CSV table of C-alpha atoms in Angstrom, one decimal:
chain,number,residue,atom,x,y,z
A,349,LEU,CA,96.7,70.8,82.4
A,350,LEU,CA,95.9,69.2,85.7
A,351,ASP,CA,95.6,72.5,87.9
A,352,GLY,CA,92.3,73.7,86.4
A,353,ALA,CA,89.7,72.7,83.7
A,354,ALA,CA,87.6,75.7,83.0
A,355,LYS,CA,87.1,76.2,79.7
A,356,ILE,CA,88.1,79.9,78.1
A,357,ASP,CA,85.1,81.0,77.0
A,358,LYS,CA,83.1,80.1,80.1
A,359,LEU,CA,86.1,82.1,82.3
A,360,ALA,CA,85.1,85.1,79.8
A,361,GLU,CA,81.6,84.9,80.0
A,362,ARG,CA,81.7,84.6,83.9
A,363,ALA,CA,84.1,87.3,84.1
A,364,ALA,CA,81.7,89.6,82.0
A,365,SER,CA,78.7,88.6,84.0
A,366,PHE,CA,80.3,89.9,87.1
A,367,GLY,CA,81.0,93.6,85.2
A,368,GLN,CA,84.6,92.9,85.2
A,369,PRO,CA,86.4,95.0,82.7
A,370,ALA,CA,89.3,92.5,81.9
A,371,LEU,CA,90.7,88.7,82.3
A,372,ALA,CA,94.1,87.6,82.3
A,373,LEU,CA,95.3,84.0,81.5
A,374,THR,CA,98.4,83.2,83.0
A,375,ASP,CA,98.7,79.5,82.8
A,376,HIS,CA,101.9,77.6,84.2
A,377,GLY,CA,104.9,78.0,81.9
A,378,VAL,CA,102.7,78.1,78.5
A,379,MET,CA,100.8,80.6,76.3
A,380,ASN,CA,98.6,77.9,74.7
A,381,GLY,CA,95.6,79.7,75.3
A,382,ALA,CA,96.1,83.1,74.3
A,383,VAL,CA,94.6,83.1,70.9
A,384,GLU,CA,91.5,81.5,72.5
A,385,LEU,CA,91.5,84.1,75.2
A,386,TYR,CA,91.8,87.1,72.8
A,387,GLN,CA,88.8,85.7,70.6
A,388,ALA,CA,86.8,84.8,74.0
A,389,ALA,CA,87.0,88.2,75.4
A,390,LYS,CA,86.3,90.1,72.5
A,391,LYS,CA,83.3,88.1,72.2
A,392,HIS,CA,82.0,88.9,75.6
A,393,GLY,CA,83.0,92.2,75.4
A,394,ILE,CA,85.8,92.8,78.0
A,395,LYS,CA,89.8,93.3,77.6
A,396,PRO,CA,92.2,90.2,77.3
A,397,ILE,CA,95.3,90.3,79.1
A,398,GLN,CA,97.8,87.8,77.9
A,399,GLY,CA,100.3,86.7,80.4
A,400,CYS,CA,102.3,83.6,81.7
A,401,GLU,CA,103.1,82.1,85.2
A,402,VAL,CA,106.6,81.3,84.5
A,403,TYR,CA,109.0,78.7,86.3
A,404,VAL,CA,112.0,80.4,87.4
A,405,THR,CA,115.3,78.9,88.5
A,406,ASP,CA,118.8,80.2,89.1
A,407,ASP,CA,120.0,78.8,86.1
A,408,HIS,CA,117.6,77.3,83.6
A,409,THR,CA,120.0,75.0,82.0
A,410,LYS,CA,120.6,72.9,85.1
A,411,ARG,CA,118.0,71.4,87.5
A,412,GLY,CA,117.1,73.5,90.6
A,413,LYS,CA,114.2,74.6,92.8
A,414,ARG,CA,111.6,76.4,90.7
A,415,HIS,CA,109.7,79.4,91.8
A,416,HIS,CA,106.1,81.3,90.0
A,417,LEU,CA,106.4,84.5,88.8
A,418,THR,CA,103.8,86.4,87.0
A,419,LEU,CA,104.4,88.1,83.8
A,420,ILE,CA,102.0,90.1,81.5
A,421,ALA,CA,102.2,91.3,78.1
A,422,GLU,CA,101.9,95.1,78.0
A,423,ASN,CA,101.9,95.6,74.2
A,424,ALA,CA,102.5,93.5,71.0
A,425,VAL,CA,106.3,93.7,71.5
A,426,GLY,CA,105.8,92.3,75.1
A,427,TYR,CA,103.7,89.6,73.8
A,428,ARG,CA,105.7,88.4,71.4
A,429,ASN,CA,108.9,88.6,73.7
A,430,LEU,CA,106.7,86.4,76.3
A,431,VAL,CA,105.8,83.7,73.3
A,432,LYS,CA,109.8,83.9,72.9
A,433,LEU,CA,110.4,83.3,76.6
A,434,CYS,CA,108.2,80.7,77.1
A,435,SER,CA,109.5,79.0,73.9
A,436,SER,CA,113.0,79.3,75.2
A,437,GLY,CA,111.8,77.8,78.5
A,438,PHE,CA,110.8,74.5,76.6
A,439,LEU,CA,113.9,74.6,74.0
A,440,GLU,CA,116.6,75.5,76.8
A,441,GLY,CA,115.2,75.1,79.9
A,442,LEU,CA,113.2,71.8,80.1
A,443,GLN,CA,113.3,70.3,83.6
A,444,ARG,CA,111.6,67.1,84.5
A,445,GLY,CA,108.8,68.4,82.0
A,446,LYS,CA,108.5,71.9,83.1
A,447,PRO,CA,109.9,74.9,81.1
A,448,THR,CA,111.9,77.0,83.3
A,449,VAL,CA,113.5,80.4,82.7
A,450,ASP,CA,116.2,82.5,84.6
A,451,ALA,CA,116.9,85.8,85.0
A,452,GLY,CA,119.2,86.1,81.9
A,453,LEU,CA,116.5,85.0,79.6
A,454,MET,CA,113.9,87.3,81.2
A,455,ASP,CA,116.4,90.2,80.6
A,456,ARG,CA,116.6,89.1,77.2
A,457,TYR,CA,113.1,89.1,76.4
A,458,SER,CA,111.9,92.0,78.7
A,459,GLU,CA,110.7,94.9,76.6
A,460,GLY,CA,107.0,95.3,76.8
A,461,ILE,CA,106.4,93.2,79.8
A,462,ILE,CA,105.0,93.8,83.1
A,463,ALA,CA,106.4,91.5,86.0
A,464,MET,CA,104.2,91.0,89.3
A,465,THR,CA,106.1,89.6,92.2
A,466,GLY,CA,104.1,86.3,91.9
A,467,CYS,CA,101.9,84.3,94.2
A,468,LEU,CA,102.7,82.3,97.5
A,469,ALA,CA,104.8,79.8,95.3
A,470,SER,CA,107.2,82.8,94.1
A,471,ARG,CA,110.6,83.3,95.5
A,472,PHE,CA,109.8,86.5,96.6
A,473,CYS,CA,106.8,85.2,98.7
A,474,GLN,CA,108.6,82.3,100.0
A,475,ALA,CA,111.3,84.5,101.3
A,476,LEU,CA,109.0,86.6,103.3
A,477,VAL,CA,106.9,83.7,104.7
A,478,ASN,CA,110.5,82.1,105.9
A,479,ASP,CA,111.5,85.5,107.6
A,480,ARG,CA,114.1,86.3,104.7
A,481,GLU,CA,113.6,89.7,104.2
A,482,ALA,CA,116.8,90.6,102.8
A,483,GLU,CA,116.6,87.8,100.1
A,484,ALA,CA,112.8,89.3,99.1
A,485,ARG,CA,114.7,92.7,98.9
A,486,SER,CA,117.1,90.9,96.5
A,487,VAL,CA,114.5,89.4,94.4
A,488,ALA,CA,112.4,92.8,94.2
A,489,ASP,CA,115.5,94.9,93.2
A,490,GLU,CA,116.2,92.1,90.5
A,491,LEU,CA,112.9,92.4,88.9
A,492,LEU,CA,113.2,96.2,88.8
A,493,GLN,CA,116.7,96.0,87.1
A,494,ILE,CA,115.3,93.6,84.5
A,495,TYR,CA,111.7,95.0,83.9
A,496,GLY,CA,112.2,99.1,85.0
A,497,HIS,CA,110.8,100.4,88.0
A,498,ASP,CA,107.6,101.4,86.3
A,499,ASN,CA,106.7,97.8,85.1
A,500,VAL,CA,106.9,96.2,88.2
A,501,PHE,CA,104.0,95.8,90.5
A,502,PHE,CA,103.7,93.9,93.9
A,503,GLU,CA,100.8,91.1,94.0
A,504,VAL,CA,99.0,90.4,96.9
A,505,GLN,CA,96.0,88.0,97.4
A,506,LYS,CA,93.3,87.3,99.7
A,507,ASN,CA,92.7,83.6,99.9
A,508,GLY,CA,92.3,82.6,103.7
A,509,ILE,CA,95.9,81.1,103.7
A,510,ALA,CA,97.7,82.1,107.0
A,511,TYR,CA,101.0,82.2,105.0
A,512,GLN,CA,99.8,84.6,102.4
A,513,GLU,CA,98.7,86.9,105.3
A,514,LYS,CA,102.2,87.0,106.5
A,515,ALA,CA,103.7,87.5,103.0
A,516,ASN,CA,101.3,90.1,102.4
A,517,ALA,CA,102.6,92.1,105.4
A,518,GLY,CA,106.1,92.2,103.9
A,519,ILE,CA,104.8,92.8,100.3
A,520,VAL,CA,103.1,96.1,101.3
A,521,LYS,CA,106.1,97.1,103.3
A,522,ILE,CA,108.6,96.7,100.6
A,523,ALA,CA,106.2,98.1,97.9
A,524,ARG,CA,105.9,101.3,100.1
A,525,GLU,CA,109.7,101.4,100.4
A,526,VAL,CA,110.6,101.4,96.9
A,527,GLY,CA,107.6,103.4,95.6
A,528,ARG,CA,105.6,100.8,93.6
A,529,PRO,CA,101.9,100.0,93.8
A,530,LEU,CA,100.0,96.8,94.7
A,531,VAL,CA,98.1,94.8,92.4
A,532,ARG,CA,95.3,92.4,93.9
A,533,THR,CA,94.8,89.1,92.3
A,534,GLY,CA,92.9,85.8,92.7
A,535,ASP,CA,93.6,82.5,91.1
A,536,VAL,CA,90.9,81.1,89.2
A,537,HIS,CA,90.9,77.4,88.9
A,538,TYR,CA,87.1,76.5,88.4
A,539,LEU,CA,84.1,78.7,87.7
A,540,ARG,CA,81.2,77.6,90.2
A,541,ARG,CA,80.9,76.5,93.6
A,542,GLU,CA,79.3,73.4,92.2
A,543,ASP,CA,82.4,72.5,90.7
A,544,TYR,CA,84.4,72.0,93.8
A,545,ASP,CA,84.0,68.3,93.9
A,546,ASN,CA,85.2,67.6,90.2
A,547,HIS,CA,88.1,70.1,90.7
A,548,THR,CA,89.1,68.2,93.8
A,549,ALA,CA,89.3,65.0,92.0
A,550,LEU,CA,91.3,66.7,89.1
A,551,LEU,CA,93.9,67.8,91.8
A,552,CYS,CA,94.0,63.8,93.0
A,553,VAL,CA,95.0,62.8,89.5
A,554,GLN,CA,97.9,65.4,89.4
A,555,THR,CA,99.0,64.6,93.1
A,556,LYS,CA,98.8,60.9,92.7
A,557,SER,CA,96.2,60.7,95.7
A,558,THR,CA,92.4,59.7,96.7
A,559,LEU,CA,89.4,61.9,97.6
A,560,ALA,CA,89.6,60.1,101.0
A,561,ALA,CA,93.1,61.6,101.3
A,562,PRO,CA,93.9,64.5,99.1
A,563,LYS,CA,97.2,66.0,99.2
A,564,MET,CA,95.7,69.2,97.8
A,565,THR,CA,92.4,71.0,97.8
């Protein structure tokens, strides 16, 4: 709730104004906006893509380090499985207020879901950033095993962050080796340049910091 405050209808309107054919909603750990996204996308003549950026741990029943992973519903079956996965994250894997899932849960609800390798906070990218290529390959292999070769895409971003550039090089290399395509994604946390100051204040609330010394921008 404190990551971005853009209203879904305005997101869809903005995407349509750019001529984008589709808009994905991948909130952290939840799918609370799924119905609203569907309605807003239809209203503005674009395709709604239902998804979730899940928190993945080694064992969702125990406390452990969390990593992000982007999951997308390919069809109606996938949408229902994504809903079940998110619900299980809350019912079985609630850690410090975060709904977590693991490989076992993802495998149980994998049908009809497309997986991407995730943003810079994913285990895949963190392994590449920290020069652990073997671990990154292991993560990719696990995703390919859970979701199937044709349903895994390698996610790259262009955001001006040096670590991201380092990760991108490894992402492209491994994607080519396993024969899977790249998907270029971009996080949307606010809609216009003029919203920057308000969003910075929101992040200060989240990180318990001040505008004079923000922990995140």
